[in-house]
Amino acid sequence: MSTPTSLRAGAKIELADLTLGYDRHPAVHHLSATIEPGSLVAIVGPNGAGKSTLLKGIAGALRPLNGSVSIRSGAMAVAPHRAIAYLPQLAALDRSFPICVFDLVASGLWRRTGLFGGLSPADYASVEQALASVGLTGFERRTIDALSGGQLQRALFARLLLQDADVILLDEPLTAIDTRTAADLMDMVTRWHAEKRTVIAVLHDMALVREIFPQTLMLARELVAFGKTDDVLTQDNHLAARRMIEAFDEHAPICAHDEKVA
Amino acid sequence: MTLYDALIGPFVEFEFMRRALVGSLALALGAGPVGVFLMLRRMSLFGDAMAHAILPGAALGYLVAGLSLTAMTIGGLIAGFAVVILAGLVTRNTVLKEDASLAAFYLISLALGVTIVSLKGSNVDLLHVLFGSVLALDNAALILLATMASVTLFVLALIYRPLVMECVDPSFLQSVSRAGGPVHLAFLALVVMTLVGGFNALGTLLSVGIMMLPAVAARFWAVELTGLICAATLIGLLSSVTGLIVSYHLGLPSGPAIILAAGLGCVISLAFGPRGGLVLRLLPRRHLEA
């Protein structure tokens, strides 16, 4: 369980000429960027820009078509499933499955319990504490189909809290969430940032990005800009991003970029 | 007729009834939890497909060794696993979705099975494979059923946590562990095993019934997973006893009687179950304060 005072080395994420995609069509194209340990980065861009795909790639859920993702803690390379806590878009979860809130949140302790380990009394306490910190005390034995969208997202944040990861990836965590819940969840994000964790979030709310995120990566299949939020969120960059998004071309030729480089 | 004569007498008097009881209880014990997971993964019809897929293996075993339990069991397991693995590979590597590739492979398998059976056996043999003979269980069959139930429960306990996570939130499981794929395969193997174990007693087709009907009925009695599994197992066990007793007194075929009993349990649950049963839904009940 994380305590607010615990500082950590954080993890550095290096994207080297990364191309991710489906069926050979790139959704993220030749992206190179270095995300320093302890950064708080917003990923923005129009629909279809490859934002979710990029998170999947960093989380190790999608094999790169080209290039690489490496996660380093100090000088050591770390496997994604050891360092990363990843919150996909809500749709990925089967909400009709009869599991109770406590069990769902407790699965955040996976790295400690593994496939077979039990929960110690201290683990029970930390699950309770995580539930309390998202305001879900009293919901332990409810099944997840009885939760509202906002409550479920709170529960998933409690699980992230328990995962105690160096890198936290959030894919549109505030979609269909009311303002109060959104504010609570963003408080947690700033706390993670204060604890020197690396946090990367896909967001659409530019005001929120300006308010909370020091760095922004604008993506439109290719990298538009990456740097200080105020330098990235400019009129010119928004226009450039909108121009770069086109539908997949079924008859696109093989990408010539590699030959140019060689 | 006293209560003793009605409920206990048949089992005391006849050994074949006792064997049938032990066999069907063992089957219900393993099949209940497996059925619950199938239902929750929206794979309720998967069991049916697999029951058909097992046929050519069992038929080949029969062709090679006659009505030998071992040969038919091994054949059934091989055919079942082959279809599961082939369908899984095709799903992962082509545009076909899981249901479509499974449908393709089980239909091929079924046609092969019927061909093999009609090459040598008679229709009576085919009926035996399809509908089983719960009243003719020998020692080997009983040991097989008990072993399979034990293995099923043990493996299910072992893979319970990743299996639940694979159902609720597969992308989370993928982000913390690589167990997802193997666990899914292990679970499908359990389904095949339960069906193969079941076909000696109830036949390939009806053994799906003892897996799915109690699970469906349980949905109306329990909300949480633990409750569902307990309720399904209990309903399965009750149906086995009831089915055997009724079939004894009314002279009905026992296998179908067991499944009919489970079906009746399902209908009763649907009507009177406390969790979303029809009667409760129709009763005018006023809403709560919070």
XYZ file of C-alpha atoms in Angstrom:
552
model
C 0.000 0.000 0.000
C 1.331 3.384 -0.897
C 1.674 6.027 1.719
C 1.479 9.624 0.550
C 5.011 10.266 1.725
C 6.684 7.404 -0.124
C 8.931 8.707 -2.865
C 10.207 6.402 -5.522
C 12.753 6.454 -8.265
C 9.983 6.214 -10.834
C 10.455 4.672 -14.230
C 11.592 6.114 -17.509
C 9.793 5.209 -20.719
C 11.628 5.304 -24.009
C 9.718 5.072 -27.257
C 12.133 4.493 -30.092
C 10.786 4.860 -33.625
C 7.669 3.097 -32.375
C 5.057 1.980 -34.886
C 1.943 0.286 -33.542
C -1.038 -0.831 -35.524
C -3.518 -3.435 -36.561
C -3.246 -5.640 -39.606
C -0.087 -3.819 -40.813
C -1.907 -0.468 -40.880
C -0.140 1.888 -38.485
C -2.223 3.607 -35.809
C 0.875 5.123 -34.221
C 3.559 5.907 -36.762
C 7.312 6.234 -36.113
C 6.980 7.806 -32.694
C 10.097 8.627 -30.726
C 9.884 10.199 -27.304
C 11.422 9.868 -23.872
C 9.194 10.192 -20.857
C 11.329 10.984 -17.826
C 10.779 9.302 -14.453
C 8.080 10.996 -12.431
C 6.527 12.844 -15.379
C 2.844 13.643 -15.528
C 1.949 13.522 -19.209
C -1.353 14.051 -20.976
C -1.828 12.448 -24.357
C -4.176 14.467 -26.550
C -5.264 14.256 -30.148
C -8.337 13.826 -32.310
C -10.363 10.599 -32.447
C -8.476 7.878 -34.260
C -5.135 9.483 -33.481
C -3.784 6.309 -31.889
C -3.891 7.468 -28.275
C -5.379 4.285 -26.845
C -3.171 2.235 -29.130
C -0.116 4.005 -27.735
C -1.143 3.171 -24.169
C -1.713 -0.457 -25.150
C 1.732 -0.497 -26.697
C 3.378 0.920 -23.590
C 1.441 -1.515 -21.396
C 2.777 -4.373 -23.499
C -0.681 -5.451 -24.657
C 0.172 -4.817 -28.311
C 3.331 -5.937 -30.046
C 5.047 -3.121 -31.997
C 5.068 -3.412 -35.779
C 8.357 -1.557 -35.696
C 10.619 0.139 -33.166
C 10.462 -0.498 -29.434
C 9.161 0.520 -26.040
C 11.505 0.208 -23.116
C 10.753 0.840 -19.494
C 13.719 1.489 -17.233
C 13.893 1.814 -13.516
C 17.320 3.306 -12.876
C 19.571 1.398 -15.259
C 17.434 -1.734 -15.187
C 14.973 -2.674 -17.899
C 11.626 -3.750 -16.423
C 8.942 -5.963 -17.977
C 5.722 -3.981 -18.488
C 3.589 -6.267 -16.355
C 5.897 -5.649 -13.378
C 6.039 -1.861 -13.531
C 2.778 -0.703 -15.058
C -0.741 -0.268 -13.781
C -3.012 0.172 -16.790
C -6.605 1.377 -16.737
C -8.207 0.701 -20.134
C -11.415 2.341 -21.276
C -14.427 1.183 -19.278
C -15.880 -0.905 -22.069
C -13.280 -3.630 -21.538
C -14.852 -4.776 -18.282
C -17.740 -7.270 -18.071
C -20.030 -5.410 -15.698
C -22.559 -8.200 -15.488
C -20.085 -10.611 -13.911
C -21.172 -11.303 -10.312
C -18.021 -10.224 -8.509
C -18.190 -7.918 -5.506
C -16.435 -4.576 -5.189
C -14.036 -5.815 -2.526
C -12.803 -8.699 -4.660
C -12.431 -6.530 -7.738
C -10.400 -3.930 -5.875
C -8.352 -6.562 -4.046
C -7.174 -7.900 -7.402
C -4.939 -4.827 -7.413
C -2.728 -6.745 -4.991
C -2.042 -9.269 -7.753
C 1.690 -8.675 -7.899
C 1.917 -9.600 -4.255
C -0.576 -12.442 -4.068
C 0.093 -13.867 -7.510
C -2.185 -16.631 -8.738
C -2.518 -18.467 -5.450
C -1.456 -16.310 -2.508
C -4.023 -15.340 0.106
C -4.736 -11.944 1.605
C -3.092 -11.173 4.926
C -4.951 -9.123 7.556
C -2.753 -6.189 6.515
C -3.914 -6.689 2.914
C -7.551 -6.581 4.038
C -6.813 -3.336 5.817
C -5.137 -1.837 2.773
C -8.078 -2.778 0.537
C -10.411 -1.104 3.025
C -8.156 1.928 3.074
C -8.090 2.113 -0.718
C -11.893 1.894 -0.806
C -12.128 4.614 1.810
C -9.830 6.907 -0.137
C -12.149 6.761 -3.159
C -15.250 7.134 -0.992
C -16.599 3.617 -1.495
C -16.646 2.456 2.127
C -19.786 0.392 2.646
C -19.846 -0.872 -0.945
C -17.559 -3.866 -0.285
C -20.119 -6.618 -0.771
C -22.071 -5.035 -3.614
C -21.698 -6.700 -6.968
C -20.257 -4.496 -9.683
C -23.447 -4.519 -11.765
C -25.055 -2.504 -8.962
C -22.527 0.320 -9.319
C -22.989 3.461 -11.366
C -20.377 4.353 -13.969
C -18.731 6.844 -11.634
C -18.676 4.420 -8.719
C -17.130 1.733 -10.867
C -14.432 4.141 -12.023
C -13.753 4.998 -8.364
C -13.396 1.295 -7.613
C -10.961 0.913 -10.503
C -8.918 3.828 -9.177
C -8.841 2.100 -5.796
C -7.437 -0.925 -7.569
C -4.781 1.239 -9.244
C -3.907 2.560 -5.798
C -3.326 -0.985 -4.564
C -1.243 -1.883 -7.587
C 1.322 0.577 -6.287
C 3.002 0.790 -9.685
C 5.863 2.985 -10.880
C 4.022 3.759 -14.091
C 0.287 4.440 -14.269
C -1.514 4.538 -17.621
C -5.056 5.948 -17.757
C -7.141 5.697 -20.918
C -9.853 8.374 -20.901
C -10.440 7.954 -17.164
C -13.014 10.751 -16.982
C -15.408 9.762 -19.761
C -19.009 9.984 -18.476
C -17.879 10.942 -14.977
C -19.519 13.797 -13.054
C -17.438 16.805 -12.014
C -17.108 15.883 -8.372
C -15.875 12.381 -9.095
C -13.591 13.762 -11.785
C -12.103 16.213 -9.297
C -11.565 13.437 -6.738
C -9.884 11.223 -9.312
C -7.654 14.039 -10.519
C -6.613 14.669 -6.919
C -5.364 11.106 -6.859
C -3.457 11.721 -10.075
C -1.685 14.761 -8.634
C -0.884 12.771 -5.511
C 0.688 10.030 -7.631
C 2.692 12.730 -9.363
C 3.874 14.055 -5.999
C 4.982 10.522 -5.144
C 7.235 10.625 -8.240
C 5.298 7.996 -10.141
C 5.184 8.322 -13.904
C 1.568 8.998 -14.911
C 0.334 9.079 -18.503
C -3.316 9.837 -19.240
C -5.351 10.107 -22.430
C -7.705 13.058 -22.045
C -10.028 15.211 -24.130
C -10.630 18.056 -21.663
C -8.027 20.686 -22.644
C -8.822 22.950 -19.701
C -8.087 20.102 -17.342
C -4.896 19.252 -19.192
C -3.669 22.850 -18.868
C -4.595 22.925 -15.213
C -3.025 19.691 -14.031
C -0.596 18.224 -16.554
C 2.853 19.823 -16.825
C 3.615 17.940 -20.049
C 1.544 17.026 -23.053
C 2.110 14.728 -25.973
C -0.041 15.554 -28.997
C -0.567 12.638 -31.302
C -2.164 12.378 -34.701
C -0.890 8.970 -35.675
C 2.475 10.691 -35.878
C 3.928 12.861 -33.176
C 2.702 16.446 -33.502
C 4.417 17.889 -30.469
C 5.707 16.813 -27.074
C 6.816 19.145 -24.329
C 5.471 21.681 -21.879
C 1.691 21.742 -22.034
C 1.446 25.439 -22.922
C 3.929 25.006 -25.764
C 2.078 21.995 -27.148
C -1.560 23.104 -26.944
C -1.289 25.819 -29.593
C -3.678 26.670 -32.377
C -1.140 25.633 -35.011
C -0.581 22.217 -33.441
C -4.335 21.558 -33.187
C -4.722 22.389 -36.867
C -1.761 20.232 -37.809
C -3.198 17.322 -35.819
C -6.558 17.603 -37.525
C -4.942 17.526 -40.971
C -2.912 14.411 -40.260
C -5.838 12.177 -39.433
C -7.178 10.290 -42.404
C -8.907 6.970 -42.733
C -6.837 3.847 -43.261
C -5.987 3.495 -46.912
C -6.661 -0.130 -47.866
C -4.169 0.186 -50.709
C -1.500 2.130 -48.883
C 1.975 1.296 -50.130
C 4.587 -0.108 -47.802
C 5.948 2.658 -45.603
C 9.025 4.245 -47.203
C 10.239 5.814 -43.973
C 12.566 2.942 -43.155
C 14.416 3.159 -46.467
C 14.841 6.920 -46.099
C 16.448 6.366 -42.726
C 18.707 3.589 -43.992
C -46.025 -47.003 -0.341
C -44.051 -45.562 2.533
C -41.581 -42.743 2.184
C -38.810 -45.282 2.704
C -40.033 -47.387 -0.203
C -40.317 -44.345 -2.375
C -36.997 -42.645 -1.697
C -34.525 -45.113 -0.186
C -35.824 -48.561 -1.054
C -34.708 -48.596 -4.688
C -31.118 -47.807 -3.746
C -30.991 -50.375 -0.949
C -32.531 -53.060 -3.064
C -30.648 -52.717 -6.336
C -26.932 -52.387 -6.847
C -27.340 -50.826 -10.285
C -29.334 -48.028 -8.678
C -26.593 -47.396 -6.148
C -23.994 -47.289 -8.899
C -26.145 -44.935 -10.923
C -26.516 -42.723 -7.862
C -22.785 -42.560 -7.161
C -21.963 -41.954 -10.820
C -24.490 -39.207 -11.377
C -23.639 -37.481 -8.095
C -19.955 -37.441 -9.022
C -20.809 -36.031 -12.421
C -23.049 -33.323 -10.972
C -20.371 -32.329 -8.479
C -17.840 -31.485 -11.178
C -20.282 -30.266 -13.811
C -22.039 -27.632 -11.673
C -19.145 -25.176 -11.201
C -17.941 -25.634 -14.787
C -21.452 -24.828 -16.024
C -21.576 -21.648 -13.934
C -18.398 -20.344 -15.535
C -19.630 -21.277 -19.015
C -22.845 -19.364 -18.391
C -21.050 -16.309 -17.007
C -18.706 -16.214 -19.993
C -21.753 -16.305 -22.290
C -20.592 -19.679 -23.546
C -23.725 -21.600 -22.585
C -23.893 -23.213 -26.002
C -20.206 -24.092 -26.033
C -20.931 -27.292 -24.134
C -23.369 -28.361 -26.824
C -20.853 -27.770 -29.560
C -18.211 -29.717 -27.669
C -20.576 -32.594 -26.983
C -20.938 -33.020 -30.717
C -17.226 -32.555 -31.306
C -16.362 -35.452 -29.011
C -18.308 -37.959 -31.098
C -15.715 -39.015 -33.718
C -13.129 -39.676 -31.013
C -15.516 -41.832 -29.059
C -16.603 -43.529 -32.281
C -13.020 -44.231 -33.320
C -12.333 -45.674 -29.887
C -15.387 -47.862 -30.343
C -14.233 -48.903 -33.814
C -10.819 -49.933 -32.517
C -11.732 -51.570 -29.241
C -15.478 -52.145 -29.225
C -17.537 -50.892 -26.298
C -14.407 -50.208 -24.268
C -14.670 -47.394 -21.816
C -10.985 -46.553 -21.874
C -10.732 -46.427 -25.641
C -13.848 -44.304 -26.034
C -12.784 -41.955 -23.273
C -9.317 -41.412 -24.671
C -10.761 -40.966 -28.161
C -13.303 -38.462 -26.870
C -10.682 -36.472 -25.017
C -8.437 -36.324 -28.076
C -11.258 -35.228 -30.387
C -12.481 -32.633 -27.886
C -9.050 -31.119 -27.287
C -8.283 -31.121 -31.016
C -11.404 -29.105 -31.792
C -10.800 -26.670 -28.903
C -7.186 -26.068 -29.868
C -7.827 -25.805 -33.608
C -10.713 -23.396 -33.045
C -8.562 -21.376 -30.651
C -5.680 -21.158 -33.137
C -7.961 -20.130 -35.986
C -9.645 -17.490 -33.788
C -6.327 -16.021 -32.767
C -4.785 -15.939 -36.226
C -7.621 -15.215 -38.655
C -10.621 -12.915 -38.980
C -13.019 -15.580 -37.652
C -14.561 -15.013 -34.230
C -14.494 -17.801 -31.655
C -18.087 -18.926 -32.180
C -17.712 -19.162 -35.939
C -14.482 -21.156 -35.902
C -15.866 -23.443 -33.218
C -19.025 -24.029 -35.232
C -16.957 -24.935 -38.281
C -14.783 -27.441 -36.451
C -17.458 -29.129 -34.379
C -19.658 -29.661 -37.427
C -16.789 -31.292 -39.307
C -16.101 -33.385 -36.240
C -19.738 -34.394 -35.862
C -20.059 -35.449 -39.503
C -16.890 -37.512 -39.164
C -18.275 -39.109 -36.023
C -21.584 -40.103 -37.577
C -19.751 -41.486 -40.600
C -17.503 -43.632 -38.443
C -20.344 -44.920 -36.304
C -22.474 -45.882 -39.293
C -19.523 -47.617 -40.974
C -19.381 -50.258 -38.317
C -21.759 -49.859 -35.454
C -25.514 -50.112 -35.375
C -27.915 -47.336 -34.448
C -28.203 -48.824 -30.999
C -24.511 -48.140 -30.401
C -24.904 -44.593 -31.624
C -27.768 -44.131 -29.185
C -25.557 -45.443 -26.416
C -22.876 -42.864 -27.177
C -25.383 -40.061 -27.563
C -27.584 -40.846 -24.590
C -25.472 -43.006 -22.284
C -26.543 -45.747 -19.908
C -26.521 -44.565 -16.358
C -27.984 -47.859 -15.120
C -25.095 -49.896 -16.503
C -22.091 -48.242 -14.895
C -19.314 -50.703 -14.091
C -16.434 -50.148 -11.673
C -14.199 -48.646 -14.319
C -16.869 -46.122 -15.290
C -17.465 -45.156 -11.669
C -13.772 -44.673 -11.015
C -13.499 -42.596 -14.178
C -16.426 -40.374 -13.178
C -15.085 -39.886 -9.666
C -11.577 -39.153 -10.936
C -12.794 -36.629 -13.437
C -14.953 -34.861 -10.860
C -12.002 -34.702 -8.465
C -9.605 -33.427 -11.114
C -12.164 -30.857 -12.262
C -12.703 -29.489 -8.772
C -8.988 -29.465 -8.016
C -8.008 -27.686 -11.244
C -10.861 -25.226 -10.861
C -9.658 -24.360 -7.371
C -6.156 -23.928 -8.748
C -7.084 -21.583 -11.602
C -9.995 -19.900 -9.849
C -8.469 -16.447 -9.412
C -7.095 -15.945 -12.942
C -10.216 -17.550 -14.404
C -12.477 -15.082 -12.609
C -10.252 -12.185 -13.693
C -10.158 -13.477 -17.261
C -13.969 -13.317 -17.209
C -14.407 -9.917 -15.528
C -11.521 -7.902 -16.845
C -9.280 -9.702 -19.320
C -7.258 -6.602 -20.148
C -6.394 -6.176 -16.471
C -5.295 -9.785 -16.220
C -3.160 -9.291 -19.293
C -1.529 -6.261 -17.696
C -0.470 -8.123 -14.549
C 0.072 -11.699 -15.652
C 0.539 -13.949 -18.635
C -1.756 -16.611 -17.204
C -4.811 -15.561 -19.251
C -4.304 -17.754 -22.322
C -3.244 -20.929 -20.500
C -6.048 -20.528 -17.973
C -8.634 -20.193 -20.725
C -7.317 -23.376 -22.351
C -7.262 -25.220 -19.023
C -10.874 -24.251 -18.452
C -11.930 -25.475 -21.908
C -10.078 -28.709 -21.161
C -12.187 -29.083 -18.018
C -15.346 -28.681 -20.087
C -14.207 -31.385 -22.479
C -13.253 -33.647 -19.583
C -16.589 -33.220 -17.858
C -18.433 -34.011 -21.066
C -16.322 -37.078 -21.796
C -16.782 -38.260 -18.217
C -20.469 -37.618 -18.586
C -21.042 -39.484 -21.794
C -20.721 -42.893 -20.143
C -23.500 -42.010 -17.761
C -25.723 -39.635 -19.660
C -24.339 -39.659 -23.181
C -22.581 -36.825 -24.947
C -25.721 -34.819 -25.578
C -27.382 -35.114 -22.200
C -24.234 -34.561 -20.150
C -24.384 -30.951 -21.329
C -27.704 -30.783 -19.486
C -26.272 -31.620 -16.085
C -23.694 -28.894 -16.704
C -25.875 -26.046 -17.946
C -29.358 -26.518 -16.434
C -28.255 -26.285 -12.774
C -26.113 -23.247 -13.628
C -29.012 -21.483 -15.308
C -31.322 -22.353 -12.401
C -28.749 -21.074 -9.893
C -28.909 -17.632 -11.448
C -32.303 -17.190 -9.783
C -31.080 -18.124 -6.308
C -27.740 -16.411 -5.839
C -26.073 -13.168 -6.806
C -22.415 -13.716 -6.132
C -20.121 -16.229 -7.751
C -19.642 -18.387 -4.652
C -23.393 -18.595 -4.145
C -23.955 -19.425 -7.800
C -21.486 -22.293 -7.686
C -22.963 -23.719 -4.484
C -26.528 -23.391 -5.750
C -25.694 -24.960 -9.113
C -23.932 -27.907 -7.509
C -26.784 -28.436 -5.075
C -29.404 -28.308 -7.820
C -27.338 -30.734 -9.896
C -27.087 -33.200 -7.015
C -30.801 -32.920 -6.227
C -31.748 -33.448 -9.866
C -29.627 -36.589 -10.029
C -31.359 -38.140 -7.020
C -34.827 -37.019 -8.072
C -34.336 -38.146 -11.649
C -33.186 -41.607 -10.623
C -36.049 -42.125 -8.155
C -38.695 -40.929 -10.582
C -37.289 -43.018 -13.412
C -37.328 -46.084 -11.146
C -40.944 -45.695 -10.110
C -42.361 -44.635 -13.460
C -40.153 -46.878 -15.577
C -38.646 -43.973 -17.496
C -35.146 -44.012 -19.017
C -32.850 -42.742 -16.279
C -30.482 -40.411 -18.142
C -33.212 -38.252 -19.634
C -35.109 -38.384 -16.323
C -32.140 -36.815 -14.529
C -31.899 -34.026 -17.083
C -35.674 -33.535 -17.000
C -35.453 -33.187 -13.237
C -32.767 -30.546 -13.708
C -34.974 -28.895 -16.305
C -37.858 -28.880 -13.860
C -35.533 -27.314 -11.287
C -34.703 -24.698 -13.849
C -38.363 -23.899 -14.536
C -39.213 -23.791 -10.827
C -36.273 -21.438 -10.220
C -37.303 -19.263 -13.109
C -40.782 -18.976 -11.623
C -40.110 -18.791 -7.886
C -36.438 -17.904 -7.504
C -35.823 -14.991 -5.114
C -33.392 -13.274 -7.503
C -35.432 -12.020 -10.392
C -37.879 -14.938 -10.533
C -41.114 -14.289 -12.430
C -43.514 -14.497 -9.489
C -41.585 -11.956 -7.451
C -41.435 -9.713 -10.434
C -45.208 -9.852 -10.895
C -46.007 -9.288 -7.221
C -46.853 -5.661 -6.596
C -44.056 -4.698 -4.231
C -43.433 -1.118 -3.283
C -40.009 0.329 -3.739
C -37.612 0.854 -0.861
C -36.481 4.055 0.710
C -32.840 3.781 -0.374
